[in-house]
PDB file of C-alpha atoms in Angstrom:
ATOM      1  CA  UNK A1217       0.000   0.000   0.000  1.00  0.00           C
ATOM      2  CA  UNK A1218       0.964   3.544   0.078  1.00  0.00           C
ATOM      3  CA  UNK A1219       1.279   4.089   3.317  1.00  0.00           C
ATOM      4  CA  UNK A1220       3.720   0.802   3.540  1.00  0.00           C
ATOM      5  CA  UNK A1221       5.972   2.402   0.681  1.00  0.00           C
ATOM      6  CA  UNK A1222       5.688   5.680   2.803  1.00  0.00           C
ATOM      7  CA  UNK A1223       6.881   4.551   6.092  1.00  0.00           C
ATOM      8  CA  UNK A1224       9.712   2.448   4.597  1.00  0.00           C
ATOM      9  CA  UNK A1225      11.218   5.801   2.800  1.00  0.00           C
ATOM     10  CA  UNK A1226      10.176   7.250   6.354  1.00  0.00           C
ATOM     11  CA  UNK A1227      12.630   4.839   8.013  1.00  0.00           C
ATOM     12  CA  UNK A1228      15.287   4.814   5.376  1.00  0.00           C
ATOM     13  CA  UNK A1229      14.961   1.390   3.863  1.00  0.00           C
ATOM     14  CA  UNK A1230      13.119   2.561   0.788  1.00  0.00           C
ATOM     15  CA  UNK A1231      16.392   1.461  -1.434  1.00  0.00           C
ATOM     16  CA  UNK A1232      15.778  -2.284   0.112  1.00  0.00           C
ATOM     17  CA  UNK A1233      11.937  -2.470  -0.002  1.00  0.00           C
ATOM     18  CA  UNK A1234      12.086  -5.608  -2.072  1.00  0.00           C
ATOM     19  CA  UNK A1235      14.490  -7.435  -0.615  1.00  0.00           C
ATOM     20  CA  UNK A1236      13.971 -10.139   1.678  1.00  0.00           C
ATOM     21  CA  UNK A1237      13.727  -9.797   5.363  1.00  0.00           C
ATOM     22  CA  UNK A1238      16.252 -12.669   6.144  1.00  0.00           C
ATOM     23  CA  UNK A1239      18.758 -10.571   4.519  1.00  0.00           C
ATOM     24  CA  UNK A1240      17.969  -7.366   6.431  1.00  0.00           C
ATOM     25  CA  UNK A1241      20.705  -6.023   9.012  1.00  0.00           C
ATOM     26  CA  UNK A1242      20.137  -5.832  12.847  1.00  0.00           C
ATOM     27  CA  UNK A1243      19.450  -2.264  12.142  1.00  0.00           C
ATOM     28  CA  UNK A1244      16.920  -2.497   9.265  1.00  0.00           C
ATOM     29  CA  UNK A1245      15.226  -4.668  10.816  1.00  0.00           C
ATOM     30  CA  UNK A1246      14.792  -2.640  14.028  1.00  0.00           C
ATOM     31  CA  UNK A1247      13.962   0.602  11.428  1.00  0.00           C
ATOM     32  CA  UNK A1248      11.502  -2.176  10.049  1.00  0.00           C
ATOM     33  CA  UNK A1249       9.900  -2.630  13.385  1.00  0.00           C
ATOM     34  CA  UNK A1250       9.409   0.764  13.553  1.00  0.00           C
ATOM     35  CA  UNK A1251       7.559   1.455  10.270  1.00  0.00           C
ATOM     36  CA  UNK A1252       5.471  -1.300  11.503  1.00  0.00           C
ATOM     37  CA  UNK A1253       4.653   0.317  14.584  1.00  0.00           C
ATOM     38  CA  UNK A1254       3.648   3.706  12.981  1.00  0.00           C
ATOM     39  CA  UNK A1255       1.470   1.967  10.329  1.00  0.00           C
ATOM     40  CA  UNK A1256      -1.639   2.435  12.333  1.00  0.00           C
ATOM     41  CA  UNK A1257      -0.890   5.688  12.731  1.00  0.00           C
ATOM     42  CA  UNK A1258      -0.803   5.460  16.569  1.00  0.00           C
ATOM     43  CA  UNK A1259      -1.636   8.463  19.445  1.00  0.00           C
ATOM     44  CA  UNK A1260       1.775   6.702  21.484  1.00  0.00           C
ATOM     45  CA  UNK A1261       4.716   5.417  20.380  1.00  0.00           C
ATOM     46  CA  UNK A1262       6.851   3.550  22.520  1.00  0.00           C
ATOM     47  CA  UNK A1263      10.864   2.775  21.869  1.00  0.00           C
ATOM     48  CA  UNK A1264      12.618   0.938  24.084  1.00  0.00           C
ATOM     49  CA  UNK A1265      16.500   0.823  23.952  1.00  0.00           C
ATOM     50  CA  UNK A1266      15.694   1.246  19.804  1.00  0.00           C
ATOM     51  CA  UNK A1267      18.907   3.383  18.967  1.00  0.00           C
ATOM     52  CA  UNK A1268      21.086   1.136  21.492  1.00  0.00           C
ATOM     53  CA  UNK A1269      22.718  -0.933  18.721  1.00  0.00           C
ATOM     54  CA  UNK A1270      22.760   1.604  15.943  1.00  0.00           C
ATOM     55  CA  UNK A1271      25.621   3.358  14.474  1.00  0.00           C
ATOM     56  CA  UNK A1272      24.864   7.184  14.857  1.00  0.00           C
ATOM     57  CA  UNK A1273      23.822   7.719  11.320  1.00  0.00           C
ATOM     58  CA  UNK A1274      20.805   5.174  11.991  1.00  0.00           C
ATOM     59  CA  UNK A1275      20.075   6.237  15.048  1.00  0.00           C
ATOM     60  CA  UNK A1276      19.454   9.890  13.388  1.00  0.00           C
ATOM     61  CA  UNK A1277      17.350   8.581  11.236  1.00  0.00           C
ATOM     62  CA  UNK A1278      15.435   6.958  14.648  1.00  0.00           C
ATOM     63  CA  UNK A1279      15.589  10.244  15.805  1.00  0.00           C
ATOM     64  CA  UNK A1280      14.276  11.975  13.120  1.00  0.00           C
ATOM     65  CA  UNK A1281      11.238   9.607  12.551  1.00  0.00           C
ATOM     66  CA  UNK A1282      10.188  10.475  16.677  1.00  0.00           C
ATOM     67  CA  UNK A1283      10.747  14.453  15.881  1.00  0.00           C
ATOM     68  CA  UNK A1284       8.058  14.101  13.135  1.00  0.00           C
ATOM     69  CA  UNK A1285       5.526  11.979  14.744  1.00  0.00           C
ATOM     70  CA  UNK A1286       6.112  14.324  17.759  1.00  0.00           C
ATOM     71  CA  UNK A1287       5.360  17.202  15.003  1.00  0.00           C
ATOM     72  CA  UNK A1288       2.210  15.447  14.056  1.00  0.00           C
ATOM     73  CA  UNK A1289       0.609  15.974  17.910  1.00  0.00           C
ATOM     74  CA  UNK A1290       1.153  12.504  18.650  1.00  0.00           C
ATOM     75  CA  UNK A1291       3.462  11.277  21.564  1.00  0.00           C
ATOM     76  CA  UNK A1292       6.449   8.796  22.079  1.00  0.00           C
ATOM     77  CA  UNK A1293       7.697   7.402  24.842  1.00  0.00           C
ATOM     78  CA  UNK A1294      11.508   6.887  24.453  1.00  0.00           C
ATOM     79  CA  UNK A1295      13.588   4.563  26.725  1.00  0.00           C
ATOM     80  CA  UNK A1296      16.901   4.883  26.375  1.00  0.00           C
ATOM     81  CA  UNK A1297      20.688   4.460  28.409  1.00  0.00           C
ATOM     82  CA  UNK A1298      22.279   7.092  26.304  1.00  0.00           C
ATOM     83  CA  UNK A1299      21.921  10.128  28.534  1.00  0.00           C
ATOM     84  CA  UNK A1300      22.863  12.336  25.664  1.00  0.00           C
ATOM     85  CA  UNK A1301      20.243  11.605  23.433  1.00  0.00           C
ATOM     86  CA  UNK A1302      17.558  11.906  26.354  1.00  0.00           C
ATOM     87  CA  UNK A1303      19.033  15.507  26.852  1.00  0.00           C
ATOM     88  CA  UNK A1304      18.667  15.979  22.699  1.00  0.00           C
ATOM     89  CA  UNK A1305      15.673  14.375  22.166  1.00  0.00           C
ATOM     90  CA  UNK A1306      12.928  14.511  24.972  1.00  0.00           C
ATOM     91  CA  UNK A1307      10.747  17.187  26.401  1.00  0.00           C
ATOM     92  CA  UNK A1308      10.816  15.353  30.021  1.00  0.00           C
ATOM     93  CA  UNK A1309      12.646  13.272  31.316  1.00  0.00           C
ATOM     94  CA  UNK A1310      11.377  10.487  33.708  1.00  0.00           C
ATOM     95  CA  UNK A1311      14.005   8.204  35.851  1.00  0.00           C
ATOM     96  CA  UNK A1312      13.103   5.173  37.571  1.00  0.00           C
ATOM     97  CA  UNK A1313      15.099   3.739  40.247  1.00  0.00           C
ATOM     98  CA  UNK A1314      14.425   0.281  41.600  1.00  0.00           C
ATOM     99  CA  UNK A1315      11.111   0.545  39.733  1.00  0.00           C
ATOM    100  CA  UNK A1316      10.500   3.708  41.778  1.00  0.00           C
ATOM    101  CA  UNK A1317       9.438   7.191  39.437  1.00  0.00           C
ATOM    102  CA  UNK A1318      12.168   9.292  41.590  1.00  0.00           C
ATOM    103  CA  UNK A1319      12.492  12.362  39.667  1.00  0.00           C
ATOM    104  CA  UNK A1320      10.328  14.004  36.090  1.00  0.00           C
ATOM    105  CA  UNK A1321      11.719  17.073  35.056  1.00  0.00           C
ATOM    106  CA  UNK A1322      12.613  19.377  32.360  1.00  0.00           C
ATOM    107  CA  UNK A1323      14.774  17.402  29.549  1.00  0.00           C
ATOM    108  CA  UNK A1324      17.309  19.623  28.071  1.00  0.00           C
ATOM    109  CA  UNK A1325      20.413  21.392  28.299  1.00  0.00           C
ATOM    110  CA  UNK A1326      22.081  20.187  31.578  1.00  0.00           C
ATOM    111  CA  UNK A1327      20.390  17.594  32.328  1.00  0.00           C
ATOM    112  CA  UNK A1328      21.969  14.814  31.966  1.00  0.00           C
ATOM    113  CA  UNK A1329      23.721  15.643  35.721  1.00  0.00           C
ATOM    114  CA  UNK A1330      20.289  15.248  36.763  1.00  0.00           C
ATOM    115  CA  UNK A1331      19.607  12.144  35.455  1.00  0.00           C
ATOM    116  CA  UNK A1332      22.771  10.682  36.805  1.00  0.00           C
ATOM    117  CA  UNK A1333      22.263  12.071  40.320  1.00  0.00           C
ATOM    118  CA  UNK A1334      18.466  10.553  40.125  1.00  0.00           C
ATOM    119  CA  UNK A1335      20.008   6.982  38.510  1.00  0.00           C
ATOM    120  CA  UNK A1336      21.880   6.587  41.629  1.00  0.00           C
ATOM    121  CA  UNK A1337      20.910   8.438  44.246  1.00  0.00           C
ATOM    122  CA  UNK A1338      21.894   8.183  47.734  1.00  0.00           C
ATOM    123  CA  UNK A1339      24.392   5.494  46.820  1.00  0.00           C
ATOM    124  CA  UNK A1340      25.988   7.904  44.494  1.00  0.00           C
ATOM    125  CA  UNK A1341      29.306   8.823  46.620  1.00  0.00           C
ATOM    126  CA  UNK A1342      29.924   5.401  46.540  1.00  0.00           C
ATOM    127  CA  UNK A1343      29.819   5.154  43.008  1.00  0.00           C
ATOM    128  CA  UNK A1344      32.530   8.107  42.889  1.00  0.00           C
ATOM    129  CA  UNK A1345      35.110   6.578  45.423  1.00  0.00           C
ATOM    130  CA  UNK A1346      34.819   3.042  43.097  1.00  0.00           C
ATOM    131  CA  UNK A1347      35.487   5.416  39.933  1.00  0.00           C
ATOM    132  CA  UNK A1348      38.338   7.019  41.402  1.00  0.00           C
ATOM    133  CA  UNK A1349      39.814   3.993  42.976  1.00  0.00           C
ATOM    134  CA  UNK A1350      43.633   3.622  42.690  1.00  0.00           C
ATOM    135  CA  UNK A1351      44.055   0.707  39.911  1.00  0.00           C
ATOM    136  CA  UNK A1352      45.177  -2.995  40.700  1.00  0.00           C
ATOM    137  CA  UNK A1353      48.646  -3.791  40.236  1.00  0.00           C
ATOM    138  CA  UNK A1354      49.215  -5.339  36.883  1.00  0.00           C
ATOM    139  CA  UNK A1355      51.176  -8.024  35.985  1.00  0.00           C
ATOM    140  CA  UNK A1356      53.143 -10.316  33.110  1.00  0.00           C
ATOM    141  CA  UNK A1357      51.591  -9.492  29.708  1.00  0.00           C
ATOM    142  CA  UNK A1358      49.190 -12.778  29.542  1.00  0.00           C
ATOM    143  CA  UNK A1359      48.005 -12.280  26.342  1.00  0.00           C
ATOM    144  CA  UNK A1360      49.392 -10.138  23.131  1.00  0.00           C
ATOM    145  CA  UNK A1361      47.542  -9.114  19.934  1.00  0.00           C
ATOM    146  CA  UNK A1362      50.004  -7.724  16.845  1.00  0.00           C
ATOM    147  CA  UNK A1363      48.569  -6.089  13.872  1.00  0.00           C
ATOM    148  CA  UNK A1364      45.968  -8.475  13.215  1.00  0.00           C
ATOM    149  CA  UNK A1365      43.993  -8.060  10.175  1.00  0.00           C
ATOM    150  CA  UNK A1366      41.131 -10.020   8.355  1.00  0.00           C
ATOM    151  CA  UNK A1367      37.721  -9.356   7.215  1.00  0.00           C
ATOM    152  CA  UNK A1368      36.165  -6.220   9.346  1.00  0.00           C
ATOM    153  CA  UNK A1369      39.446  -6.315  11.480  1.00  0.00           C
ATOM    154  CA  UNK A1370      42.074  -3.392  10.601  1.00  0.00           C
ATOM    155  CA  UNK A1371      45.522  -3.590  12.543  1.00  0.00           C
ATOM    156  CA  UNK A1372      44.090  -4.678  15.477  1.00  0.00           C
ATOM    157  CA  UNK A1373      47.190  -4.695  18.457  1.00  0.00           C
ATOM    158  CA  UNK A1374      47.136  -4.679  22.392  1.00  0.00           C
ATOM    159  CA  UNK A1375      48.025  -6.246  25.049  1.00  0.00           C
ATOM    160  CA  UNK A1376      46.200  -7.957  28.086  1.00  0.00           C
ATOM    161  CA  UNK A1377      48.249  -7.902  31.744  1.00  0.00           C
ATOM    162  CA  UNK A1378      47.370 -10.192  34.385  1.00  0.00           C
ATOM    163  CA  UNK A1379      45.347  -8.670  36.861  1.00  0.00           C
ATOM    164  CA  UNK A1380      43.918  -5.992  34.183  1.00  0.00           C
ATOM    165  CA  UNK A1381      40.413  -5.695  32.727  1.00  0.00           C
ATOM    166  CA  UNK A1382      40.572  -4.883  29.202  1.00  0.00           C
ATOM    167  CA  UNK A1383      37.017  -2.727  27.666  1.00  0.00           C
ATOM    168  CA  UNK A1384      36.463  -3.700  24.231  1.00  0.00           C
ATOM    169  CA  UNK A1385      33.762  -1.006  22.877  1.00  0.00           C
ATOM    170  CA  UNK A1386      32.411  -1.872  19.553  1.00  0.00           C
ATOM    171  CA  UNK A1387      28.333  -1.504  18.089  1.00  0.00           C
ATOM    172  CA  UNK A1388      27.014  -4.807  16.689  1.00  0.00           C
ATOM    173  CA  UNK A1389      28.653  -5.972  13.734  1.00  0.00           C
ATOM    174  CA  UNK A1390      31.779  -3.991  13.958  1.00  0.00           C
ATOM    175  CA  UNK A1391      34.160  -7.168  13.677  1.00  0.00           C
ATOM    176  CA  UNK A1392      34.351  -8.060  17.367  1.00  0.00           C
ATOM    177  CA  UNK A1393      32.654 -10.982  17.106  1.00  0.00           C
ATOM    178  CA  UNK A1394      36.080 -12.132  14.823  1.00  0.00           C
ATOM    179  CA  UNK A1395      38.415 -10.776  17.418  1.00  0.00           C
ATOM    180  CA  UNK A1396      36.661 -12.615  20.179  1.00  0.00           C
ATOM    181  CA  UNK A1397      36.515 -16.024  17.704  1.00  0.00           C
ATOM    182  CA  UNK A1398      40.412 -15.169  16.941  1.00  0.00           C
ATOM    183  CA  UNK A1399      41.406 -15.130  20.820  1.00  0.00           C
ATOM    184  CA  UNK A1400      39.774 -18.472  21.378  1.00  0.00           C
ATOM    185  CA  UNK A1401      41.078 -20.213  18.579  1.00  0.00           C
ATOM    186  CA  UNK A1402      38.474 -20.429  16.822  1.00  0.00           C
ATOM    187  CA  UNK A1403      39.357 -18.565  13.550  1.00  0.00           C
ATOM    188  CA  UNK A1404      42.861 -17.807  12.306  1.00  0.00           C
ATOM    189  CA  UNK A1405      44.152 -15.191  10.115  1.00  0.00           C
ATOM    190  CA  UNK A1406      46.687 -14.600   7.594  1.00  0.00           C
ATOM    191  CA  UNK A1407      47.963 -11.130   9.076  1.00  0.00           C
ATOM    192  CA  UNK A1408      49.063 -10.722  12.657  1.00  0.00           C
ATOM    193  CA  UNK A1409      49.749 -12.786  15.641  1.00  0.00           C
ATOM    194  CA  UNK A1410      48.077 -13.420  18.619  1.00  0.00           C
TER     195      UNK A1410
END
């Protein structure tokens, strides 16, 4: 229909309209979700965690979709982790604690302190002194990645100490899934060594 053909363009999948679901991304297929959601054209719209495991340029177009229907009279409710885009994006801002509505306010510039200071609350010195702790003494190099390269992987190098927690930071489908396959022996590559 023409409201189907609409809402896909909406959403930014108008170029893939044809193709077939199974070969649709993580991403497309949440966008897909969401022109599903809007085809009844409803009063609410609720997102939950929908931009969480988009690159930024599909979580704009996320963003964008909301700022119309919002321009259309109609409502969302928008769930989200990312602090920043709560600040961006919402009117209000509600924050639940322990299932617990502790603070509604104002969204916008500055408030993403406020959100924090509601997220933990009372507890939220404690949170500071386990940020600023002194770090643990490190030891031996355990395990050593050199320029390993293969499929989405680029040069990929660092090393992992005993005693040391290593933060790999990476949106779904960004090649970690071969780095983690790589460090269990699982997949082997013709550049770098591990």
């Amino acid at each position: 229909s023409k409201r189907c053909e609409e809402l896909i363009r909406l959403v930014g999948l108008g170029e893939r309209a044809s193709s077939k679901f199974k070969t649709y991304s993580l991403g497309m297929k949440q966008r897909l979700g969401i022109a599903a959601a809007l085809l009844p054209n409803p009063e609410l719209l609720i997102l939950d965690e929908i931009t969480a495991a988009l690159p930024i340029d599909l979580a704009e177009i996320v963003i964008r979709v909301m700022g119309e229907h919002k321009a259309k009279g109609k409502s969302v409710i928008f769930i989200s982790h990312r602090l920043a885009e709560i600040e961006e994006i919402c009117d209000r801002a509600t924050v639940l604690r322990d299932g617990i509505d502790v603070d509604t306010f104002d969204a916008g510039h500055g408030s993403e302190d406020r959100i924090i200071a509601a997220m933990l609350g009372p507890n939220a010195s404690a949170v500071g002194k386990l940020i600023n702790r002194q770090p643990n003494k490190i030891g031996d190099v355990l395990v050593e990645v050199r320029n390993l390269s293969g499929g989405l992987l680029k040069d990929i190098s660092f090393k992992v100490h005993r005693g040391e927690v290593l933060g790999v930071a990476a949106l779904e489908g960004q090649g970690q899934d071969l780095l983690f396959e790589a460090l269990a022996g699982e997949r082997t590559f013709s550049n770098g060594e591990i």
